[in-house]
Amino acid sequence: MKYDYLIVGAGLFGAVCANELKKQGKKILVIDKRGHIAGNIYTEQIEGINVHEYGAHIFHTSNKDVWQYINKFAEFNNYINSPVARYKNELYNLPFNMNTFTKLWRDVFTPDDAKKRIEEEKKDGFTETPKNLEEQAINLVGRTIYEKLIKGYTEKQWGKSCTELPAFIIKRLPVRFTFNNNYFNDRYQGIPIGGYTKMIEKMLDGVEVKLNCNMLDNKEEFLSQAEKVIYTGPIDEYFDFCYGPLEYRSVRFETEVLDKENYQGNAVVNYTSRDEPYTRMIEHKHFEFTECPKTVISKEYSSTWKKGDEPYYPVNDEKNNALYEKYKALGEQQKNIYFGGRLGQYKYYDMDKVIVAAFEMLKNLK
Ligand code: UDP
């Protein structure tokens, strides 16, 4: 065998595995079907600005080990994600906090006022055991916030009615009775200075990498080259969709360079009404506080994934999770092949969870 390990996919999961296995002295080949490393956290310089080509990525974690680990590969800045939501001609701070509540309701001044108001709002639609995202959202923040800041955004993002979506998706969002616009509750947060691509480059330092190389074009040939394979592509595609395709959401970006210094004053603005077809507008320079005369913005459009598109989000509802379990069982029957990452494990992982999952897999390699 030419290699101890073939790692399919040069994204974060693959790069963590490659870096660790390299330290163990293993001979590794990393391949990626794209023409660049870093998977969906790939950043590219345009006009001196690091552009998040596949959507905004903000590193955040409460896991000190993970934070210390990732800091070995990049210096992180002090960026704190504080998105703004635009609903028609109104602007609100996210996540849902005292800034949001006091702007929505002009007679709310204190946390007690806000709690009282939300309790009243909840009466319209409260359910004992919420079964879907709509019920969960109304139980959490009441009808007005649901209608203005959740419903349109969520239905655009997932392409389904909130009554058909699992409740867990909305649990990602904090609700706070303080004037704190930090989108995350995590202890550590930031953006790698110089971009994510540079960070992954450092992780892959000294590892053989082949780009524009799709394992599935030549599966048997690749399998014969390595003792073990770590596969981070979509698990259903690996098995030729034999049980039928898993559902994913895909995202399309319209990126423009503008001849002005500051377009929207914030890295992320969410468009929460159905009036605009896009879900978010990203102004990349604000992630790294880049000072330059131009700016780069991306409008983010969400769409149903079909064969040939890039999968971004697994749709972790009951039906798809059950289908994934069948693929997972099939994966476990294969000798010497391991599936990892958002696509290989069909999980809506954040970056810190990807790192934890990669270490977990490395521990269990037989
Ligand atoms: N969400 C929303 N309004 C917003 C932002 C988020 O209703 O302005 C909901 C939506 O259902 C979304 C979920 O919260 O799917 C999680 O959002 P998050 O920003 O964590 O998603 P990601 O950044 O991973 O796309």
XYZ file of C-alpha atoms and ligand atoms in Angstrom, residues 56 58 60 81 83-86 94 96 133 137 145-146 148-155 157-158 162 165 168-173 183-184 269-272 279-280 300 313 342 348-350, ligand 1:
71
model
C -20.011 33.444 6.909
C -17.476 32.584 12.896
C -17.048 30.024 18.625
C -20.915 38.224 15.962
C -26.050 40.359 13.441
C -28.785 42.840 12.708
C -32.180 41.734 11.400
C -33.986 43.767 8.804
C -30.090 39.824 17.304
C -33.366 38.283 20.878
C -40.427 24.984 14.964
C -40.662 29.671 18.575
C -41.118 38.122 17.218
C -42.021 34.861 15.540
C -41.251 39.459 12.257
C -37.914 37.814 12.908
C -38.280 34.060 12.625
C -40.987 32.872 10.252
C -39.859 34.463 6.955
C -36.160 33.867 7.535
C -36.620 30.245 8.544
C -38.975 29.422 5.697
C -33.631 29.157 4.692
C -35.218 25.729 4.885
C -42.199 26.322 10.144
C -39.604 21.874 10.640
C -34.408 21.949 17.644
C -33.255 24.362 14.894
C -34.528 27.406 16.768
C -32.975 26.296 20.048
C -29.644 27.422 18.584
C -30.708 31.042 19.134
C -25.063 36.051 18.940
C -23.333 33.231 20.785
C -27.598 41.564 8.180
C -30.422 39.009 8.162
C -33.404 39.742 5.934
C -36.297 38.245 7.836
C -31.739 35.387 3.706
C -28.602 37.345 4.586
C -27.091 34.571 0.391
C -26.925 21.960 5.551
C -21.145 17.579 8.342
C -25.541 20.268 11.475
C -22.119 20.648 13.135
C -20.541 23.978 14.080
N -33.200 32.252 12.676
C -34.276 33.093 12.519
N -34.058 34.420 12.286
C -32.827 34.935 12.159
C -31.712 34.075 12.329
C -31.928 32.739 12.576
O -35.404 32.661 12.613
O -32.705 36.143 11.916
C -33.454 30.814 12.924
C -33.599 30.037 11.637
O -34.590 29.058 11.845
C -32.257 29.388 11.468
C -31.865 29.101 12.915
O -32.395 30.211 13.633
O -32.335 28.217 10.702
C -30.382 28.968 13.157
O -29.728 30.129 12.707
P -28.158 30.262 12.660
O -27.858 31.697 12.425
O -27.588 29.587 13.838
O -27.829 29.420 11.355
P -26.476 29.289 10.503
O -25.638 30.499 10.813
O -25.864 27.984 10.892
O -26.966 29.294 9.110
